[in-house]
Structure formats: C-alpha cells, structure tokens
Short mmCIF file of C-alpha atoms and ligand atoms in Angstrom, two decimals:
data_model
loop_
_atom_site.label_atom_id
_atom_site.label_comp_id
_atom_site.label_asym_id
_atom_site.label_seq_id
_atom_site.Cartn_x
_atom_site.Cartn_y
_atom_site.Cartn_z
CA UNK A 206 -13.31 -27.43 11.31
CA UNK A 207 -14.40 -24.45 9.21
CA UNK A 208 -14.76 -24.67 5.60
CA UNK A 209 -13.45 -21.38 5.31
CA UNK A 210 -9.91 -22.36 5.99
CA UNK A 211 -7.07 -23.94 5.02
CA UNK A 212 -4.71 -26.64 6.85
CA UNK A 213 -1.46 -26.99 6.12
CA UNK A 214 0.70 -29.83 7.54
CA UNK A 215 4.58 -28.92 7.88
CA UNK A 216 6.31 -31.83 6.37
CA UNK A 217 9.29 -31.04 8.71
CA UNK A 218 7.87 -31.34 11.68
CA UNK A 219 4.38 -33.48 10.62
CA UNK A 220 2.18 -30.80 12.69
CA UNK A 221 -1.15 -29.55 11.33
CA UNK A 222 -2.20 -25.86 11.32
CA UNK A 223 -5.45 -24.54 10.54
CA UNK A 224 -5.62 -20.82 8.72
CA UNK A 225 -8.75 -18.81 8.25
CA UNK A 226 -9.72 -17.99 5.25
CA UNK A 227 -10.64 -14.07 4.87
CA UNK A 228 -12.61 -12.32 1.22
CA UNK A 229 -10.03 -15.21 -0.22
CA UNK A 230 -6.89 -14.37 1.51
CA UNK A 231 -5.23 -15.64 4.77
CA UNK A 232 -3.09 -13.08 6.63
CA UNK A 233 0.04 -13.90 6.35
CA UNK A 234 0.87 -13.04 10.29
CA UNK A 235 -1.04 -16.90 10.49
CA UNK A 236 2.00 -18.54 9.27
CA UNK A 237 4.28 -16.92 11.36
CA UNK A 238 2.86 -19.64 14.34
CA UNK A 239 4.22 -22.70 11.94
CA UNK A 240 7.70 -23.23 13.42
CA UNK A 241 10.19 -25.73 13.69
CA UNK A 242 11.29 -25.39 17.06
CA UNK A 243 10.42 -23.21 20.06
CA UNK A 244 13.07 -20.18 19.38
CA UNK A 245 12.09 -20.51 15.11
CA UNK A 246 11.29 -17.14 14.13
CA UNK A 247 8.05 -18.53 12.25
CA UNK A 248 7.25 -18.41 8.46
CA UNK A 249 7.21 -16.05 6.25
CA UNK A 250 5.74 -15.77 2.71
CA UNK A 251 8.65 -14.32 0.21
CA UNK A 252 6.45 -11.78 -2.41
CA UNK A 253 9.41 -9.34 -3.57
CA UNK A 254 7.06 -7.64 -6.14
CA UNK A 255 4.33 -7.92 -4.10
CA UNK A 256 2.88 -10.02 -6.66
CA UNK A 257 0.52 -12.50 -4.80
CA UNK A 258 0.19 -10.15 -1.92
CA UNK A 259 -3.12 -7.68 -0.66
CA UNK A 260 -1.19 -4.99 0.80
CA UNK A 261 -4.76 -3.28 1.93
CA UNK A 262 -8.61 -3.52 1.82
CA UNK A 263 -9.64 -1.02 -0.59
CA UNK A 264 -13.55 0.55 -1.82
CA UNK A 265 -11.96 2.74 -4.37
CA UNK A 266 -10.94 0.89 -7.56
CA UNK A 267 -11.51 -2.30 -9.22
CA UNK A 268 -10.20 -4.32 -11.55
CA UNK A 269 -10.18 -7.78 -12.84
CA UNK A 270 -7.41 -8.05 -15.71
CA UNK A 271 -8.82 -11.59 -16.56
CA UNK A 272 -12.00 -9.88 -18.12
CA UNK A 273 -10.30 -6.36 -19.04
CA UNK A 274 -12.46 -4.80 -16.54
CA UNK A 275 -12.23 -1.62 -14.40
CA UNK A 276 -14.37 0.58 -12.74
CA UNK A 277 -14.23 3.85 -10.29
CA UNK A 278 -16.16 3.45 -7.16
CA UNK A 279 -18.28 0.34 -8.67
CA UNK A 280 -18.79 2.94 -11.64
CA UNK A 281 -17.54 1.48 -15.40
CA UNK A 282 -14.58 3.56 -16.64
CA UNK A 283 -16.29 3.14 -20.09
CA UNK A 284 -19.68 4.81 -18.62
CA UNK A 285 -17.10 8.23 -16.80
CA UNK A 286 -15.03 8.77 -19.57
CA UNK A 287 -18.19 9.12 -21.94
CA UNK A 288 -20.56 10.66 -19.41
CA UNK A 289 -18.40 12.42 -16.57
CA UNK A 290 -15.32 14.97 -16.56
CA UNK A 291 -12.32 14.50 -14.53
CA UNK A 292 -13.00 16.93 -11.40
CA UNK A 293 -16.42 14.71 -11.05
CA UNK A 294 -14.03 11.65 -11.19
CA UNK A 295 -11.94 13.20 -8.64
CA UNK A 296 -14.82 13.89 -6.01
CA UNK A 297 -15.81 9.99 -6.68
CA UNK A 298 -12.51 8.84 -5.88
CA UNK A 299 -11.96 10.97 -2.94
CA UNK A 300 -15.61 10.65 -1.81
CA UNK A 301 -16.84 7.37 -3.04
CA UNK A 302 -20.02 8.75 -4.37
CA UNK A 303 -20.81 10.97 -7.70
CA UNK A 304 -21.32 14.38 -6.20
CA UNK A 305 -24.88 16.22 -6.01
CA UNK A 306 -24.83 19.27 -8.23
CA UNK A 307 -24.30 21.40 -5.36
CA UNK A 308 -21.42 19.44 -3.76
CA UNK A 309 -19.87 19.65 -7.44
CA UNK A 310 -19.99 23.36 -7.45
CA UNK A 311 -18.39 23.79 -4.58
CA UNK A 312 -15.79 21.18 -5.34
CA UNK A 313 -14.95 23.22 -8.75
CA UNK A 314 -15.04 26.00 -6.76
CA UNK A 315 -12.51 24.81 -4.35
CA UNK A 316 -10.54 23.23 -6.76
CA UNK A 317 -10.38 26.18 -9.19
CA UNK A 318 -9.36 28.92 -6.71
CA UNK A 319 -6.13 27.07 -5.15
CA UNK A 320 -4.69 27.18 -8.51
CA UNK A 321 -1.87 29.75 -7.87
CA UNK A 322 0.82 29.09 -6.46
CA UNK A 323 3.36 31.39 -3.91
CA UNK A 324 5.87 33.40 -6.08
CA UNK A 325 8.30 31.50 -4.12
CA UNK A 326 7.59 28.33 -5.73
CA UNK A 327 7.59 29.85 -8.99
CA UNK A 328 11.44 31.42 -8.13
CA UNK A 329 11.94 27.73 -6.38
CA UNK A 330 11.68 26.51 -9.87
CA UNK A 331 13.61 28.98 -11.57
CA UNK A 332 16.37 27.38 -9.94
CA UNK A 333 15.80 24.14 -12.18
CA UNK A 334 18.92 23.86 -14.71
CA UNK A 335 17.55 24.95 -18.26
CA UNK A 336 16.99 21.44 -19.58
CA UNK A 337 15.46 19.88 -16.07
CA UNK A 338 13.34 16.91 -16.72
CA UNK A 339 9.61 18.48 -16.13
CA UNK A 340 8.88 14.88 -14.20
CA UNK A 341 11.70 15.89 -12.00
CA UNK A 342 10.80 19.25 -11.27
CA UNK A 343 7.27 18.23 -10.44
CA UNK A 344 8.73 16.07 -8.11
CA UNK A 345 11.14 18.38 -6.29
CA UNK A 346 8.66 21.18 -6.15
CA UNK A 347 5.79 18.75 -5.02
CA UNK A 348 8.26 17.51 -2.56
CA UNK A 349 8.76 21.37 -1.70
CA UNK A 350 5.01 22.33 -1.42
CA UNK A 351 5.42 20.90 2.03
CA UNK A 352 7.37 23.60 3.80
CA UNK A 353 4.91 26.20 2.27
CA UNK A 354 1.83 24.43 4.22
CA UNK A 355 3.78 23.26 7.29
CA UNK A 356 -0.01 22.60 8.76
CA UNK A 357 -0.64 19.83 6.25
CA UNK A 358 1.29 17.84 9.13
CA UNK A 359 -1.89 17.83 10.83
CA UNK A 360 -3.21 14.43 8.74
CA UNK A 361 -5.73 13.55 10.67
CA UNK A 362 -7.35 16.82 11.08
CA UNK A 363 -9.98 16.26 8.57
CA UNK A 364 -10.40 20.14 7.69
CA UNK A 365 -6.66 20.55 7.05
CA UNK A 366 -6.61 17.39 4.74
CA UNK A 367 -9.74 18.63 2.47
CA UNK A 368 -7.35 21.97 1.98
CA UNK A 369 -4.12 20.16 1.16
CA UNK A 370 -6.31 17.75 -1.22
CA UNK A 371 -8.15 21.12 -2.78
CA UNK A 372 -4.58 22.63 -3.03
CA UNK A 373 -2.50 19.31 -4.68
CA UNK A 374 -5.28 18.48 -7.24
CA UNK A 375 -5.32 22.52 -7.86
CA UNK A 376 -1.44 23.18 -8.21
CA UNK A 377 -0.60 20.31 -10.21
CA UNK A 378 -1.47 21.48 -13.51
CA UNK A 379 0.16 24.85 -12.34
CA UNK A 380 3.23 23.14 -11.38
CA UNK A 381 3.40 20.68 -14.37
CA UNK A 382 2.65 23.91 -16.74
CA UNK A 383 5.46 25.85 -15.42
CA UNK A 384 7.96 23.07 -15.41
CA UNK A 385 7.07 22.92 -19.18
CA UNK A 386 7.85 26.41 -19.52
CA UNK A 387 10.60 26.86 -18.16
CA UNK A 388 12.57 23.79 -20.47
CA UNK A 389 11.52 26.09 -22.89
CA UNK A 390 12.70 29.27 -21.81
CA UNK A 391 8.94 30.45 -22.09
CA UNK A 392 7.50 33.16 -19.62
CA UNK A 393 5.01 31.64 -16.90
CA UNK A 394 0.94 31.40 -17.77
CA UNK A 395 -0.78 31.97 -14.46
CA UNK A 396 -3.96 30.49 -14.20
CA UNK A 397 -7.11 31.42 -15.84
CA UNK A 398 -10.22 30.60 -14.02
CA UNK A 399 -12.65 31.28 -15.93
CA UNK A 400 -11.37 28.15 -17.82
CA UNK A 401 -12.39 24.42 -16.99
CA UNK A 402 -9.37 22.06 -15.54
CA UNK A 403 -8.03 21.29 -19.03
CA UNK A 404 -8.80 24.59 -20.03
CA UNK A 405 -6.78 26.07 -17.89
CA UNK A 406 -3.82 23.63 -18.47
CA UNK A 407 -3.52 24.05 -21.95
CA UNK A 408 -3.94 27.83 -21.60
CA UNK A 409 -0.75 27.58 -19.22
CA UNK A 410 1.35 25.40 -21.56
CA UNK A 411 0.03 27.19 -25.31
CA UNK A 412 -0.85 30.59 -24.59
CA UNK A 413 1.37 33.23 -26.07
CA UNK A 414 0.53 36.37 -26.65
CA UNK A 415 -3.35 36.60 -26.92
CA UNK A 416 -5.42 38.65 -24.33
CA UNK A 417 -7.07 35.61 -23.72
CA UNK A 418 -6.40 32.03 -24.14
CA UNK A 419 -9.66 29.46 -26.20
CA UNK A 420 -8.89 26.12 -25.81
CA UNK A 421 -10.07 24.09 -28.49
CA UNK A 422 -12.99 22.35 -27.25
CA UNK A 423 -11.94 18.74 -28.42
CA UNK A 424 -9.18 19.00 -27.74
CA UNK A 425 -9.64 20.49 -24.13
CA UNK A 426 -12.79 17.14 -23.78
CA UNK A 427 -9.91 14.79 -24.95
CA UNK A 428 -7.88 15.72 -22.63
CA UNK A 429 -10.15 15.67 -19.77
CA UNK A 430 -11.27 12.28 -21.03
CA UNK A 431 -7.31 10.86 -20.83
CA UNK A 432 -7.32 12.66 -17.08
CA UNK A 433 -10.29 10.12 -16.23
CA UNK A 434 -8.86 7.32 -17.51
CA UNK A 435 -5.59 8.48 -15.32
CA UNK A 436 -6.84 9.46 -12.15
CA UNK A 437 -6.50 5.42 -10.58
CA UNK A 438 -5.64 2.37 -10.71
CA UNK A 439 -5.73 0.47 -7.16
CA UNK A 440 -2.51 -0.46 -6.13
CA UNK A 441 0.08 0.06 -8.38
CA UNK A 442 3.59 0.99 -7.99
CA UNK A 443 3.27 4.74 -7.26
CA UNK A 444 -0.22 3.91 -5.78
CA UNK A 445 1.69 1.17 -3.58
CA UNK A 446 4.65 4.46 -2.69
CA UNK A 447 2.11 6.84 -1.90
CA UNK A 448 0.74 4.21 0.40
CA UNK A 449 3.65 3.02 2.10
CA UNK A 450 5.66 6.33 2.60
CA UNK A 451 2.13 7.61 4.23
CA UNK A 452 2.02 5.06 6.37
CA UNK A 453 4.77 6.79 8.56
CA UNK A 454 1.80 9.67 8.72
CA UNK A 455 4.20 11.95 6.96
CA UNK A 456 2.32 15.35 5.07
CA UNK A 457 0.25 14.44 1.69
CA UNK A 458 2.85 16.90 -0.22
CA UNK A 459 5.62 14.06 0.84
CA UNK A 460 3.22 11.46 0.28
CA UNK A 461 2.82 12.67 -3.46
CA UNK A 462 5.76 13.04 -4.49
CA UNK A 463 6.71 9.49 -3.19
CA UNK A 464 4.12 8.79 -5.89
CA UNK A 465 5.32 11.34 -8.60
CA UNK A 466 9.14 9.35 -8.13
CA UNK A 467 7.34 6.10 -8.49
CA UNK A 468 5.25 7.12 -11.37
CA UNK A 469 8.34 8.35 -13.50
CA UNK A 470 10.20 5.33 -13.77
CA UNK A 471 10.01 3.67 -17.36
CA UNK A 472 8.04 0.80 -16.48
CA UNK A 473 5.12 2.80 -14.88
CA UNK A 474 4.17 6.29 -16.08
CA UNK A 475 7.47 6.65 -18.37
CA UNK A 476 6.27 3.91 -20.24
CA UNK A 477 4.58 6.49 -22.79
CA UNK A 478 8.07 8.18 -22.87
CA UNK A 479 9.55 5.31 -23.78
CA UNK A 480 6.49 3.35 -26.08
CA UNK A 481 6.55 6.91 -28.43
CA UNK A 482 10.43 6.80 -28.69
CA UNK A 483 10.18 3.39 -29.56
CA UNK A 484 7.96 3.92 -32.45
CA UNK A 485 9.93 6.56 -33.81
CA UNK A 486 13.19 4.45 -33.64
CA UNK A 487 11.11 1.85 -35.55
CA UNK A 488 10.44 4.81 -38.19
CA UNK A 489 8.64 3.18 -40.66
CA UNK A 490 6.15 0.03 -41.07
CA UNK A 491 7.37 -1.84 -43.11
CA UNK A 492 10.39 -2.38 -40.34
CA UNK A 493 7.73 -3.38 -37.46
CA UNK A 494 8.29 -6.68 -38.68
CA UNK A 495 12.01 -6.89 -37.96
CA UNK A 496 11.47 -4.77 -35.01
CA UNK A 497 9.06 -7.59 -33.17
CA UNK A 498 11.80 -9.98 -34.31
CA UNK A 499 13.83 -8.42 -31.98
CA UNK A 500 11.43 -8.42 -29.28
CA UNK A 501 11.16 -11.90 -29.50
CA UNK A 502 14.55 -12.73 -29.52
CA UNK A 503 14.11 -10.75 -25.50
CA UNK A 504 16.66 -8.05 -26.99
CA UNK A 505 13.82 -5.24 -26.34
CA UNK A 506 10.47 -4.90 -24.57
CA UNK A 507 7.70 -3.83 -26.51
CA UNK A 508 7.03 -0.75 -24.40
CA UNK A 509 3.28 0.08 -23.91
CA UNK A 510 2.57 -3.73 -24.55
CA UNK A 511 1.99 -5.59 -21.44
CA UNK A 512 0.87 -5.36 -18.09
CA UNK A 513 0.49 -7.20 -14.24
CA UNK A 514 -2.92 -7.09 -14.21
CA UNK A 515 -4.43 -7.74 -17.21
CA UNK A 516 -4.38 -10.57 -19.29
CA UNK A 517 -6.84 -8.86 -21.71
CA UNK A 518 -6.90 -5.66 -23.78
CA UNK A 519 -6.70 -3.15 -21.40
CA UNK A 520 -9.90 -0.87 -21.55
CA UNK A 521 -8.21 2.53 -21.37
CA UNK A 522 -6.35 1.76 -24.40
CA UNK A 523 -9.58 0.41 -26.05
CA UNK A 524 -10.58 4.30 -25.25
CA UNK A 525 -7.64 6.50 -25.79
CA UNK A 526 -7.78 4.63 -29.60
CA UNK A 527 -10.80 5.80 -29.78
CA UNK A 528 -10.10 9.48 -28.69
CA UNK A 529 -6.42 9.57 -30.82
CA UNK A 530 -9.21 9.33 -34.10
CA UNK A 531 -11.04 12.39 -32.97
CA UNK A 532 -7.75 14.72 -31.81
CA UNK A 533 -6.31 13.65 -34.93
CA UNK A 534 -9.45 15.13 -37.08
CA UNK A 535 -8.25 18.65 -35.07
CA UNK A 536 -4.23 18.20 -35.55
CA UNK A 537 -3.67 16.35 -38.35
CA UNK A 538 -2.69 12.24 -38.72
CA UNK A 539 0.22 11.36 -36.73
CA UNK A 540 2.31 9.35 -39.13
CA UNK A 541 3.36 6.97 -36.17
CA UNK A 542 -0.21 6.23 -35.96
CA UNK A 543 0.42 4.04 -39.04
CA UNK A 544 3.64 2.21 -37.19
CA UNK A 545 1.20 1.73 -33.85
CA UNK A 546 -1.27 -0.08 -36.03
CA UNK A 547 0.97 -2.37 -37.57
CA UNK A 548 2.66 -3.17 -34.51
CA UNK A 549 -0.71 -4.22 -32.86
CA UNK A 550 -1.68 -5.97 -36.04
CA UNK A 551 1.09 -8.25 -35.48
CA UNK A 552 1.66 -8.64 -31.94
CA UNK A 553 -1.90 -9.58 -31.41
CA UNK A 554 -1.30 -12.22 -34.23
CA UNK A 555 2.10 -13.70 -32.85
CA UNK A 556 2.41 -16.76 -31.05
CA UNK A 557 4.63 -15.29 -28.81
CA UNK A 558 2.59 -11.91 -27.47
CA UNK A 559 -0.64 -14.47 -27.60
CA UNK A 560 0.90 -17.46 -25.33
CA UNK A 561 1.92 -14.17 -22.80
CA UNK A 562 -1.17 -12.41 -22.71
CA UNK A 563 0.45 -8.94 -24.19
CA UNK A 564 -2.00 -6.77 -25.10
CA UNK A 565 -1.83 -2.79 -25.59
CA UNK A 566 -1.74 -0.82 -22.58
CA UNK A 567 -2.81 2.26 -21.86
CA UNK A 568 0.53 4.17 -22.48
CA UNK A 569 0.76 2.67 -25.91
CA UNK A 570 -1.44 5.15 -27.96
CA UNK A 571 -1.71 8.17 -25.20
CA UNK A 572 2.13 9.12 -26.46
CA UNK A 573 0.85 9.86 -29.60
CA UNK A 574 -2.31 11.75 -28.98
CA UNK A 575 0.08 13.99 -26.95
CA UNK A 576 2.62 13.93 -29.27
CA UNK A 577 0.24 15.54 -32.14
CA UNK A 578 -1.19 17.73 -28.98
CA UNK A 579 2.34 19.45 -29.39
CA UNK A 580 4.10 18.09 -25.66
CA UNK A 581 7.22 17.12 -25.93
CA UNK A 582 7.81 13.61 -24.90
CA UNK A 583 9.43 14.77 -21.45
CA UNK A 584 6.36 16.22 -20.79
CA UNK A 585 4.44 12.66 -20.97
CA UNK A 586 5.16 10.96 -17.65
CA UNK A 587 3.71 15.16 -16.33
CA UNK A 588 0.35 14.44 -18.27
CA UNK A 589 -0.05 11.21 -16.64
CA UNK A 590 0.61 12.27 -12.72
CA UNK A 591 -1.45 15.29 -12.91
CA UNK A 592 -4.72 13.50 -13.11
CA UNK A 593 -3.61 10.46 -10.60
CA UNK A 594 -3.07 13.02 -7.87
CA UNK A 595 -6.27 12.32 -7.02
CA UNK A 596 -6.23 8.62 -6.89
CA UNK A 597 -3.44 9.35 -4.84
CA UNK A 598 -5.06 10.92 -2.18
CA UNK A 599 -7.73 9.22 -2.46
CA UNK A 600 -5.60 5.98 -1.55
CA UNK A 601 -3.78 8.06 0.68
CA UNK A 602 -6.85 9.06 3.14
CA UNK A 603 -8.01 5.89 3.08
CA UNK A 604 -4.79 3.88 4.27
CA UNK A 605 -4.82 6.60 7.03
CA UNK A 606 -8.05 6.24 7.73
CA UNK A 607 -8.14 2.41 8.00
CA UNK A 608 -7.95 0.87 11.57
CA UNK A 609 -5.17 -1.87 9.76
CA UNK A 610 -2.86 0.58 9.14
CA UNK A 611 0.22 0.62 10.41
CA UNK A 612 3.95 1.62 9.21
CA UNK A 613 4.78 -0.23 6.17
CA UNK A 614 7.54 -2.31 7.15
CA UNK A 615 8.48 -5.56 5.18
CA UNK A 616 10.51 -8.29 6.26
CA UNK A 617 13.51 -9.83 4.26
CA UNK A 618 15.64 -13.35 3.71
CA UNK A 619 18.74 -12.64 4.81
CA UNK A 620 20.99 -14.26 2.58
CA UNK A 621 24.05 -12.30 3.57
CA UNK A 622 27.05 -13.93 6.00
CA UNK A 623 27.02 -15.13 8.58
CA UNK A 624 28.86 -13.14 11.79
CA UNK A 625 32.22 -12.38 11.30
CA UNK A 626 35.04 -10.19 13.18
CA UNK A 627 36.41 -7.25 11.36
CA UNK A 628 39.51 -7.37 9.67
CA UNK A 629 41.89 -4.29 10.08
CA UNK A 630 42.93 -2.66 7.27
CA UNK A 631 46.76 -4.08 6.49
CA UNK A 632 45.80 -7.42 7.67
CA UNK A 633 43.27 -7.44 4.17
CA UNK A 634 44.40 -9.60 1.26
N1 LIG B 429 7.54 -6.87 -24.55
C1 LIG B 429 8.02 -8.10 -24.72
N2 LIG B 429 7.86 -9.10 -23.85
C2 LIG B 429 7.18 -8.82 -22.73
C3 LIG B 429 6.65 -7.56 -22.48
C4 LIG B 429 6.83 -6.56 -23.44
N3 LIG B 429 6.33 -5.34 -23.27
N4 LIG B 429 6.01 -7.56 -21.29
C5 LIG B 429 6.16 -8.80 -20.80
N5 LIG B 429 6.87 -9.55 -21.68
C6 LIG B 429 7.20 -10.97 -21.55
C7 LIG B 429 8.36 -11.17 -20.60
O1 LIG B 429 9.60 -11.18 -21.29
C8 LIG B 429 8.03 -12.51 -20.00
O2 LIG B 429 8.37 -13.52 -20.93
P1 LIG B 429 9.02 -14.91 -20.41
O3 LIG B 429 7.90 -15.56 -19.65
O4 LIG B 429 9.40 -15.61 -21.65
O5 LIG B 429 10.18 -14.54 -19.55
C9 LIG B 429 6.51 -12.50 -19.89
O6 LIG B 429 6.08 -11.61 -20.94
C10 LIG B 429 6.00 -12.00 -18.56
O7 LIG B 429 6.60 -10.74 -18.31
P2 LIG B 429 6.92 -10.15 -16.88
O8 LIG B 429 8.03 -9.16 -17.01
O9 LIG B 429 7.06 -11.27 -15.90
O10 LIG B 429 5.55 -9.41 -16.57
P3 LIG B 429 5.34 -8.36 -15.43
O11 LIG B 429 3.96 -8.54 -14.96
O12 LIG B 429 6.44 -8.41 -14.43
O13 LIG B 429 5.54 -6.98 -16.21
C11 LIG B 429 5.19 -4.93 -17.26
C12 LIG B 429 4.55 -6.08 -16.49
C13 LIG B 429 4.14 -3.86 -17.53
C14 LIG B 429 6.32 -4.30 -16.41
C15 LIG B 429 5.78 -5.48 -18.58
O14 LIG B 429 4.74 -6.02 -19.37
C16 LIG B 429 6.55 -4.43 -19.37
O15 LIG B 429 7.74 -4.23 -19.11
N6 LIG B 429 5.89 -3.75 -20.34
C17 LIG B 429 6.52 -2.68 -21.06
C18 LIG B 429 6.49 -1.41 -20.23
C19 LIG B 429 5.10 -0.81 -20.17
O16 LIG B 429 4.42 -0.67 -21.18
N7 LIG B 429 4.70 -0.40 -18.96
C20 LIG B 429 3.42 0.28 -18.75
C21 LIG B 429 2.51 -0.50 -17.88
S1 LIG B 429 0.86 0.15 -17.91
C22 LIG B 429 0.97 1.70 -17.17
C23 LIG B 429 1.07 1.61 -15.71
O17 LIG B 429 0.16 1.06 -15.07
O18 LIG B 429 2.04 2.12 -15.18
#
C-alpha cells in the first residue's frame, strides 16, 4: 500500500477504499467510487464556500495566512511594493518572471498606448443615470468592451489574448476615471501618456483646467504602491468568478467583469466602502469602545477586520499603514486615522478578536489613504479592481491554459421534494 494515501473504510457497508494522496490533496472524483449499492450515485464532498476545496493548481500567487505571508511569483510582496511598480508587477503575474528591461519597455509601451477608448464607450457611459455607482458602471462598460473587440472570442489565439490583456489593463483606469467623472458632472480627461500608470489616473480623475496635469510624485508612488499590493490574491471570490465564468471559454472582457461583480460586493472589494463608513459612523474615539461592544454582542462586523486566509496580520495592511503616514505628510492627518488606531488598539487586545484570529485587513486603512486622496468612497471598490485586472488575467490564461480545465460545474444536495404531480390551479388550498 502506498504511504501516500489514505484508506477510508465505509462504516455502512464495512468496505475499504484506498485514495491517493496528491501535493496534500485527494481529488475528490476518488470518492465518487465509495457507494452503497450498485445504482448509488457515489460520494460527494459538500464545500459550499469552497472552503476546504483546491479549485486549481496555480504558479502565480502564494500565501500562507498562518504566517501572514504572501508573495507574487515566489517574489515577497514586501520586497515589490518597496522595489518594483505596478506595470512590472503586472508582467510578473501575467508572465511569471520579472521582465528584462527591454521586455518592460515594450510592455509600458503596449500598455500605455491602448489607453483610449472608442467615443462610443465614452457616449455608452453617458447613458449611466447621474448618480450611477462608478463600481457599476465599470462593470457594465467592462461587460460592454466585448462587442467592441468581437475577436477577443478567439481565447486561445495567443496573439489576440496579449491584445485584449494590453487593452483591459490599459482601459481600466480610463474607464474607472470616467465613471468618476461623470457622478460628478465633470467633463472627460483623456489620457495623457507622457504620464506613468498612476500618473495618468490621477490626471484623469483631478485635472481641471491646467494645460497640463503634475501628479504629485508621492502621491502618484503611493498609489502605485496600493496597485501592487492589489493586483492578486490566488483564489478569491472574484479571482474564483473570473475563473469559473472563463471556464465556459467565454471573451476576457466577460471574464472581467464576472470579476468586477464579484469584487464589489461588501465582503470583498466593498469592504473599504464599508470599513471607512464605519469609522465615520463611530465619529469619535472615545466611542470605539462602545462601538466594539457592539461587535461583540454579533450586532455588527468589524468591517476591514478579518479574513479566510489569514490568521495573522495581514501584510498589505502592515504596508498600506505604512504608506497612509507618508500621503498624510502631503494631504494633511485624516482625523479618522485617530478612530482606526484606537480601534486596532483594542481589537488586538480583546479576548474576543484574539480567540478568532481578527486581525486588520488590507481594506481597513486603504479607505482612508483614499479618502484624504480626495475619492469619494463610491469610488473605493474602482481603486481596488483597477490594479487586480491583472491578476485576473493572469488567473484567467492560466485556467485556460491548464490541461484540467474544464467547465466549472458543481454538484448540489438536493434537499428539495420529492416527485410530485401538479396541482391545477382551483384544486389549490
Ligand atoms: N467582525 C466581527 N466578528 C468577525 C469578523 C468581523 N469583521 N470577521 C469574522 N468574525 C467572527 C465571526 O462572527 C465568527 O465568530 P463565531 O465563530 O463566534 O461565529 C468568526 O469570527 C469566524 O468568522 P467567519 O464569518 O466564519 O469567517 P469567514 O472566513 O467566513 O469570513 C470575512 C471572512 C472576511 C468575510 C469576515 O472576516 C468579514 O466579514 N470581515 C469583514 C469584511 C471585510 O473586511 N472583508 C474584507 C476581506 S479582505 C479583502 C478581500 O480579500 O476581499
């Protein structure tokens, strides 16, 4: 028998099975031979949040939550965000090696002349009510990119997919800008490429009525430093949608936005939404206190507190703290900075936060770093998907590209009735 197995007796029927043990999983197809009787459909393993379960074999990122640990590629996220810049991040993830100086040109290159997007688009989003969510704009006009680039069908055309991956990393911040500028009633920026990727971004969203638009340059290397920390984080919910809706090889555009609707829900990317809002309904310190009371008593979460994976602090957040101090020496203090404190202060001295392994996470301090950056908290869950478009497709090409793939398609427990003949209508009590 091998050691790298596992046998399992079935207590109803006494039989013994023998599993093979895989880079410490077994696939659950194995247990689907342990039946009961002849016409037994097999077992199944129940996972509803996929909790316990490897949906795919993946080189891209790593993390072990136990140790607060997480790297790019094998590369420390501590060692990119203080040596790298996000569109070098992006060509690791999509590449799995740091580019050589002149791959990175002509990435940046690439990258920076698919900015623009068709005047269509731009009138596409003119249609947006006045006071449109900006997360749901970038989703319906992702969502809409598609019938612009009807080739981007073509997935597994490797020439068509570098242009589609050059164009969604491009058009994003284009996209994201002009959503943002249109809940304000505020003319369109088009792109300026003579600016870096940040650059450019904030020039879209601030510029007004200079010739030309000078992003501050900390606050244009903060910004790029958040984008790194963004850009993945294996397979996470919108990671997991991305995956899953591009298993039926639908276009990237489609893909993405599966991700982009994933991403804005309040327990994923609108968790900064929601952990700034919460700290301004606090309002003041000295009513954290009465405010974690509450949390105890499981009447509210403590949003950007938390997280699946890790058990530790998580290392973004370790970070972005870092980087709120020096955007802060540009803008001024944010006076919820004071509230954040003293809600980690206690939290990470409460019984009840230390017995559950609640730490910050990396939407707890971003919210205010963009807050005193002058977005507007609808803007947050925007900030966040822009950089992981190209974790995205990076997790994208490689479930395509992976001989496992197939269509994603889970099974259930039916717990429902049992047959039964229908009723008509005036025989119904
Ligand atoms: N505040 C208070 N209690 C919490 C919190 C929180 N933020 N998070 C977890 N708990 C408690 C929870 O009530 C439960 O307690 P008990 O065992 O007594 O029932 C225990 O901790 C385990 O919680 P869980 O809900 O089973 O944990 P999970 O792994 O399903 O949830 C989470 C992870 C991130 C959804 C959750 O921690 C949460 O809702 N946090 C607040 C929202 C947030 O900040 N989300 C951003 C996540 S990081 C960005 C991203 O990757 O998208």
């Amino acid at each position: 028998m091998s050691k790298e197995s596992l046998t399992v007796i079935d207590n109803r029927t006494g039989k013994s099975y023998e599993i093979p043990i895989t880079q410490g999983t077994i696939r659950a197809m194995d247990l689907r031979q342990i039946k009961v009787s002849e016409d037994d459909f097999g077992l199944m393993s129940y996972d509803p949040a996929l909790e316990n379960t490897a949906s795919c074999k993946s080189r891209i990122t790593f993390i072990d939550g136990e140790k607060g640990i997480l790297r790019y590629r094998g590369y420390p996220i501590e060692q990119l965000a203080e040596k790298s810049n996000y569109l070098e991040v992006a060509y690791l993830l999509l590449h799995g090696e740091l580019p050589t100086k002149s791959e990175y040109e002509s990435w940046v290159y690439d990258i920076t002349h698919h900015t623009f997007i068709h005047e269509n688009i731009k009138k596409f989003m003119d249609g947006f009510r006045h006071d449109a969510h900006p997360m749901g704009m970038l989703l319906g006009t992702v969502g809409a990119l598609s019938t612009f680039y009807p080739e981007a069908k073509n997935i597994f055309d490797e020439n068509t997919r570098r242009k589609q991956i050059h164009r969604l990393i491009a058009k994003m911040p284009t996209i994201a800008a002009f959503a943002y500028r249109h809940s304000r009633g505020l003319p369109y920026v088009y792109p300026d490429n003579d600016l870096s990727y940040t650059g450019n971004f904030l020039n879209m969203i601030f510029k007004m009525t200079e010739l030309k638009y000078q992003p501050n340059p900390v606050i244009e290397r903060a910004l790029d430093i958040l984008f790194i920390l963004h850009a993945d984080h294996e397979q996470n919910c919108s990671a997991n949608a991305v995956r899953a809706v591009g298993s039926s090889l639908v276009d990237p555009y489609s893909a993405v936005a599966a991700g982009i609707a994933a991403l804005y829900g309040p327990l994923h990317g609108g968790a900064n939404e929601a952990a700034l809002r919460m700290l301004m309904e606090i309002g003041s310190k000295d009513k954290v206190p009465a405010f974690i009371k509450r949390v105890k008593a499981g009447e509210v979460r403590l949003m950007g507190f938390g997280h699946r994976i890790y058990k530790a602090y998580d290392p973004r957040a370790k970070i972005i703290k870092q980087t709120a101090y020096k955007v802060f020496e540009v803008t001024g203090l944010n006076p919820l900075l004071e509230i954040a404190l003293e809600v980690e202060r206690i939290a990470l001295d409460d019984e009840y936060f230390i017995k559950r392994r609640l730490y910050p996470n990396v939407d707890f301090y971003t919210g205010l770093i963009y807050q005193s950056l002058g977005f507007p908290v609808e803007m947050f869950p925007v900030l966040f998907a822009i950089p992981r478009t190209s974790g995205w497709l990076a997790q994208w090409e490689e479930m395509l590209l992976d001989k496992d793939t197939k269509i994603v398609r889970p099974r259930q427990v039916y717990i429902g009735y049992d047959k039964r003949d229908y009723v008509p209508i005036e025989q119904r009590g």
